[in-house]
Structure formats: C-alpha cells, structure tokens
PDB file of C-alpha atoms in Angstrom:
ATOM      1  CA  MET D   1       0.050   7.740 -26.820  1.00  0.00           C
ATOM      2  CA  VAL D   2       1.177   9.811 -23.954  1.00  0.00           C
ATOM      3  CA  LEU D   3      -1.651  12.238 -23.100  1.00  0.00           C
ATOM      4  CA  ALA D   4       0.298  14.010 -20.081  1.00  0.00           C
ATOM      5  CA  THR D   5       3.238  13.602 -17.785  1.00  0.00           C
ATOM      6  CA  TYR D   6       3.137  14.269 -13.831  1.00  0.00           C
ATOM      7  CA  ASP D   7       5.644  14.551 -11.386  1.00  0.00           C
ATOM      8  CA  SER D   8       3.620  12.545  -8.653  1.00  0.00           C
ATOM      9  CA  TYR D   9       1.041   9.510  -8.972  1.00  0.00           C
ATOM     10  CA  ASP D  10      -1.373  11.447  -7.037  1.00  0.00           C
ATOM     11  CA  ALA D  11      -1.564  14.301  -9.816  1.00  0.00           C
ATOM     12  CA  ALA D  12      -1.602  11.476 -12.447  1.00  0.00           C
ATOM     13  CA  GLN D  13      -4.589   9.831 -10.678  1.00  0.00           C
ATOM     14  CA  HIS D  14      -6.512  13.323 -10.252  1.00  0.00           C
ATOM     15  CA  ALA D  15      -6.267  13.577 -13.974  1.00  0.00           C
ATOM     16  CA  VAL D  16      -7.764  10.283 -14.475  1.00  0.00           C
ATOM     17  CA  ASP D  17     -10.349  11.031 -11.853  1.00  0.00           C
ATOM     18  CA  VAL D  18     -11.068  14.173 -13.826  1.00  0.00           C
ATOM     19  CA  LEU D  19     -11.487  11.928 -17.129  1.00  0.00           C
ATOM     20  CA  ALA D  20     -13.782   9.582 -15.257  1.00  0.00           C
ATOM     21  CA  ARG D  21     -15.948  12.229 -13.847  1.00  0.00           C
ATOM     22  CA  HIS D  22     -16.595  13.633 -17.411  1.00  0.00           C
ATOM     23  CA  ASP D  23     -17.670  10.206 -18.619  1.00  0.00           C
ATOM     24  CA  PHE D  24     -14.635   9.521 -20.611  1.00  0.00           C
ATOM     25  CA  PRO D  25     -14.183   5.899 -21.176  1.00  0.00           C
ATOM     26  CA  ILE D  26     -11.297   5.211 -18.768  1.00  0.00           C
ATOM     27  CA  ALA D  27     -10.740   1.711 -19.845  1.00  0.00           C
ATOM     28  CA  HIS D  28      -8.744   3.142 -22.772  1.00  0.00           C
ATOM     29  CA  VAL D  29      -6.284   4.974 -20.235  1.00  0.00           C
ATOM     30  CA  THR D  30      -3.303   3.611 -18.445  1.00  0.00           C
ATOM     31  CA  ILE D  31      -0.943   5.240 -15.779  1.00  0.00           C
ATOM     32  CA  VAL D  32       2.919   4.216 -16.131  1.00  0.00           C
ATOM     33  CA  GLY D  33       5.697   4.923 -13.728  1.00  0.00           C
ATOM     34  CA  CYS D  34       8.756   5.789 -15.639  1.00  0.00           C
ATOM     35  CA  ASP D  35      12.391   5.727 -14.564  1.00  0.00           C
ATOM     36  CA  LEU D  36      11.777   3.520 -11.365  1.00  0.00           C
ATOM     37  CA  ARG D  37      14.184   3.315  -8.310  1.00  0.00           C
ATOM     38  CA  TRP D  38      14.093   1.465  -5.172  1.00  0.00           C
ATOM     39  CA  GLU D  39      13.655   3.415  -2.012  1.00  0.00           C
ATOM     40  CA  GLU D  40      13.802   2.304   1.458  1.00  0.00           C
ATOM     41  CA  LYS D  41      12.401   4.598   4.182  1.00  0.00           C
ATOM     42  CA  VAL D  42      14.100   4.299   7.521  1.00  0.00           C
ATOM     43  CA  LEU D  43      11.353   3.955  10.240  1.00  0.00           C
ATOM     44  CA  GLY D  44      13.422   3.921  13.342  1.00  0.00           C
ATOM     45  CA  ARG D  45      15.891   1.889  15.420  1.00  0.00           C
ATOM     46  CA  TRP D  46      15.251  -1.855  15.432  1.00  0.00           C
ATOM     47  CA  GLY D  47      16.607  -3.329  18.814  1.00  0.00           C
ATOM     48  CA  LEU D  48      15.883  -6.582  20.618  1.00  0.00           C
ATOM     49  CA  GLY D  49      13.009  -4.759  22.629  1.00  0.00           C
ATOM     50  CA  ARG D  50      11.298  -3.540  19.539  1.00  0.00           C
ATOM     51  CA  ALA D  51      11.780  -6.930  18.045  1.00  0.00           C
ATOM     52  CA  LEU D  52      10.054  -8.726  21.016  1.00  0.00           C
ATOM     53  CA  VAL D  53       7.197  -6.099  21.232  1.00  0.00           C
ATOM     54  CA  THR D  54       6.424  -6.565  17.505  1.00  0.00           C
ATOM     55  CA  GLY D  55       6.646 -10.308  17.580  1.00  0.00           C
ATOM     56  CA  ALA D  56       4.447 -10.514  20.767  1.00  0.00           C
ATOM     57  CA  GLY D  57       1.981  -8.115  19.226  1.00  0.00           C
ATOM     58  CA  THR D  58       1.682 -10.425  15.929  1.00  0.00           C
ATOM     59  CA  GLY D  59       1.551 -13.445  17.852  1.00  0.00           C
ATOM     60  CA  GLY D  60      -1.297 -12.225  20.206  1.00  0.00           C
ATOM     61  CA  TRP D  61      -3.451 -11.135  17.155  1.00  0.00           C
ATOM     62  CA  ILE D  62      -2.849 -14.542  15.390  1.00  0.00           C
ATOM     63  CA  GLY D  63      -3.501 -16.412  19.071  1.00  0.00           C
ATOM     64  CA  LEU D  64      -6.902 -14.471  19.245  1.00  0.00           C
ATOM     65  CA  LEU D  65      -7.985 -15.264  15.752  1.00  0.00           C
ATOM     66  CA  ILE D  66      -7.093 -18.967  16.211  1.00  0.00           C
ATOM     67  CA  GLY D  67      -8.994 -18.835  19.614  1.00  0.00           C
ATOM     68  CA  LEU D  68     -11.959 -17.175  17.861  1.00  0.00           C
ATOM     69  CA  ILE D  69     -12.249 -20.127  15.503  1.00  0.00           C
ATOM     70  CA  PHE D  70     -11.430 -22.584  18.308  1.00  0.00           C
ATOM     71  CA  ALA D  71     -14.239 -20.898  20.276  1.00  0.00           C
ATOM     72  CA  ILE D  72     -16.746 -21.571  17.634  1.00  0.00           C
ATOM     73  CA  PHE D  73     -16.407 -25.326  17.757  1.00  0.00           C
ATOM     74  CA  SER D  74     -15.487 -25.615  21.518  1.00  0.00           C
ATOM     75  CA  PRO D  75     -17.704 -25.705  24.432  1.00  0.00           C
ATOM     76  CA  TRP D  76     -14.784 -24.242  26.470  1.00  0.00           C
ATOM     77  CA  ALA D  77     -14.828 -20.810  24.457  1.00  0.00           C
ATOM     78  CA  GLY D  78     -13.253 -18.619  27.367  1.00  0.00           C
ATOM     79  CA  TRP D  79     -10.323 -21.122  27.866  1.00  0.00           C
ATOM     80  CA  ALA D  80      -9.825 -21.480  23.892  1.00  0.00           C
ATOM     81  CA  ILE D  81      -9.571 -17.723  23.409  1.00  0.00           C
ATOM     82  CA  SER D  82      -7.295 -16.911  26.364  1.00  0.00           C
ATOM     83  CA  SER D  83      -4.974 -19.848  26.035  1.00  0.00           C
ATOM     84  CA  SER D  84      -4.601 -19.360  22.242  1.00  0.00           C
ATOM     85  CA  ILE D  85      -3.638 -15.537  22.912  1.00  0.00           C
ATOM     86  CA  VAL D  86      -1.138 -16.682  25.516  1.00  0.00           C
ATOM     87  CA  LEU D  87       0.534 -19.204  23.343  1.00  0.00           C
ATOM     88  CA  GLY D  88       0.517 -16.777  20.379  1.00  0.00           C
ATOM     89  CA  LEU D  89       2.405 -14.245  22.642  1.00  0.00           C
ATOM     90  CA  ILE D  90       4.880 -16.826  23.886  1.00  0.00           C
ATOM     91  CA  PHE D  91       5.494 -17.937  20.180  1.00  0.00           C
ATOM     92  CA  GLY D  92       5.595 -14.193  18.878  1.00  0.00           C
ATOM     93  CA  LEU D  93       8.315 -13.218  21.514  1.00  0.00           C
ATOM     94  CA  VAL D  94      10.485 -16.196  20.485  1.00  0.00           C
ATOM     95  CA  TRP D  95      10.085 -15.542  16.740  1.00  0.00           C
ATOM     96  CA  GLY D  96      10.792 -12.018  17.300  1.00  0.00           C
ATOM     97  CA  ALA D  97      13.961 -12.827  19.121  1.00  0.00           C
ATOM     98  CA  ILE D  98      15.002 -15.258  16.557  1.00  0.00           C
ATOM     99  CA  SER D  99      14.304 -12.786  13.755  1.00  0.00           C
ATOM    100  CA  HIS D 100      16.220 -10.054  15.473  1.00  0.00           C
ATOM    101  CA  VAL D 101      19.310 -12.259  15.993  1.00  0.00           C
ATOM    102  CA  VAL D 102      19.136 -13.578  12.366  1.00  0.00           C
ATOM    103  CA  GLN D 103      18.465 -10.197  10.685  1.00  0.00           C
ATOM    104  CA  HIS D 104      21.721  -8.268  11.844  1.00  0.00           C
ATOM    105  CA  ARG D 105      20.044  -5.063  11.018  1.00  0.00           C
ATOM    106  CA  ALA D 106      19.818  -2.110  13.659  1.00  0.00           C
ATOM    107  CA  PHE D 107      16.860  -0.083  11.855  1.00  0.00           C
ATOM    108  CA  ALA D 108      13.428  -0.903  10.832  1.00  0.00           C
ATOM    109  CA  SER D 109      12.488   0.248   7.215  1.00  0.00           C
ATOM    110  CA  MET D 110       9.686   0.213   4.422  1.00  0.00           C
ATOM    111  CA  PRO D 111      10.885  -0.691   0.974  1.00  0.00           C
ATOM    112  CA  ALA D 112       9.257   0.863  -2.009  1.00  0.00           C
ATOM    113  CA  VAL D 113       9.510   1.222  -5.831  1.00  0.00           C
ATOM    114  CA  VAL D 114       9.153   4.840  -6.799  1.00  0.00           C
ATOM    115  CA  ALA D 115       8.943   6.413 -10.236  1.00  0.00           C
ATOM    116  CA  ASP D 116      10.616   9.495 -11.437  1.00  0.00           C
ATOM    117  CA  HIS D 117       7.406  10.631 -13.470  1.00  0.00           C
ATOM    118  CA  TYR D 118       4.141   9.228 -14.341  1.00  0.00           C
ATOM    119  CA  ASP D 119       2.822   9.079 -17.892  1.00  0.00           C
ATOM    120  CA  ILE D 120      -0.842   9.004 -18.679  1.00  0.00           C
ATOM    121  CA  LEU D 121      -1.187   6.747 -21.874  1.00  0.00           C
ATOM    122  CA  VAL D 122      -4.683   6.909 -23.752  1.00  0.00           C
ATOM    123  CA  ASP D 123      -5.354   4.932 -26.951  1.00  0.00           C
ATOM    124  CA  PRO D 124      -4.793   7.081 -29.980  1.00  0.00           C
ATOM    125  CA  GLY D 125      -8.439   6.785 -31.090  1.00  0.00           C
ATOM    126  CA  PHE D 126      -9.366   8.591 -27.837  1.00  0.00           C
ATOM    127  CA  ALA D 127      -6.381  11.055 -27.515  1.00  0.00           C
ATOM    128  CA  ASP D 128      -8.104  14.147 -28.809  1.00  0.00           C
ATOM    129  CA  GLU D 129     -11.192  13.827 -26.660  1.00  0.00           C
ATOM    130  CA  ALA D 130      -9.130  13.193 -23.469  1.00  0.00           C
ATOM    131  CA  ARG D 131      -7.133  16.296 -24.065  1.00  0.00           C
ATOM    132  CA  ARG D 132     -10.354  18.450 -24.488  1.00  0.00           C
ATOM    133  CA  VAL D 133     -11.760  16.982 -21.218  1.00  0.00           C
ATOM    134  CA  LEU D 134      -8.456  17.807 -19.364  1.00  0.00           C
ATOM    135  CA  THR D 135      -8.099  21.259 -21.021  1.00  0.00           C
ATOM    136  CA  ASP D 136     -11.759  22.076 -20.359  1.00  0.00           C
ATOM    137  CA  ALA D 137     -11.367  20.906 -16.590  1.00  0.00           C
ATOM    138  CA  ARG D 138      -8.187  23.204 -16.223  1.00  0.00           C
ATOM    139  CA  GLU D 139      -9.763  26.194 -17.672  1.00  0.00           C
ATOM    140  CA  ALA D 140     -13.017  25.548 -15.370  1.00  0.00           C
ATOM    141  CA  ALA D 141     -10.677  25.315 -12.254  1.00  0.00           C
ATOM    142  CA  ALA D 142      -8.817  28.633 -13.349  1.00  0.00           C
ATOM    143  CA  LEU D 143     -12.195  30.540 -13.388  1.00  0.00           C
ATOM    144  CA  ARG D 144     -12.967  29.609  -9.885  1.00  0.00           C
TER     145      ARG D 144
END
C-alpha cells in the first residue's frame, strides 16, 4: 500500500528515517522509484591528455597495491614497491591511450538511472501506524 509519494529520494529516505526513529518496524517498508529514466551527466572534455593522466593514475594505484603485496613476501621491499608503481604507470598510460582511441568520445560522463518520483510502500497491516507516525512528526516539526 502506498504510504506517501516524494519528488526526491532524499525526501523518501528522510520519511523512512522518521519511521525508524519512532521504533516503527521498518522491515515492512519499501522505497520504490517510479517512472525511471536514463540520465548521463557530462563531466567535461575527454581528450588524450586526460585519458593518459587517468590511466596513469589508475595504473599507479594498482601498481602500489601489487607492490605492497610483493613487499610482504619479498626481502627487497623498496624495489618491489617502486618497480610495481613504475610498471603500473606505464601500463596505465598505454591502457589510457588505447581506451581513448577505441572510445571515440570527446567527453567524460557519469550515467545514472533516475526516478521521476519515489513511493513509500508499507504492508497493509502497518499502514495506519505508519501514517500516524509521519503525521505526528510533521506536526511536531511545524510547532518548532
């Protein structure tokens, strides 16, 4: 049963938080995103330079992780870490260049699935109690 509808996920989450703070059995609550759509937020240009820097950064971190693992088992700890970082940087640069050539995109983006609105559903046996808790919380907030 639909308890309430909100325009944002944060508002729906806040309502469930209110229920939880008032000892409502929230295992009987569900947040459902309705009318889903795909959005892609454009972050900026994606040129060869940015691809190389991103690839090198990722490769360097992976190299550091591998170097630390080798350092645990190797008597030459300093060489293991530094050589792994250098190799990671090199492979990251190469991978960044290859991915830039293959992608054929001039921009970086972050995809997301976004809902038009969010319904809070509650099991029918708990609907009256949930409405009472949310109404009492709204009234208490209005008095402040």
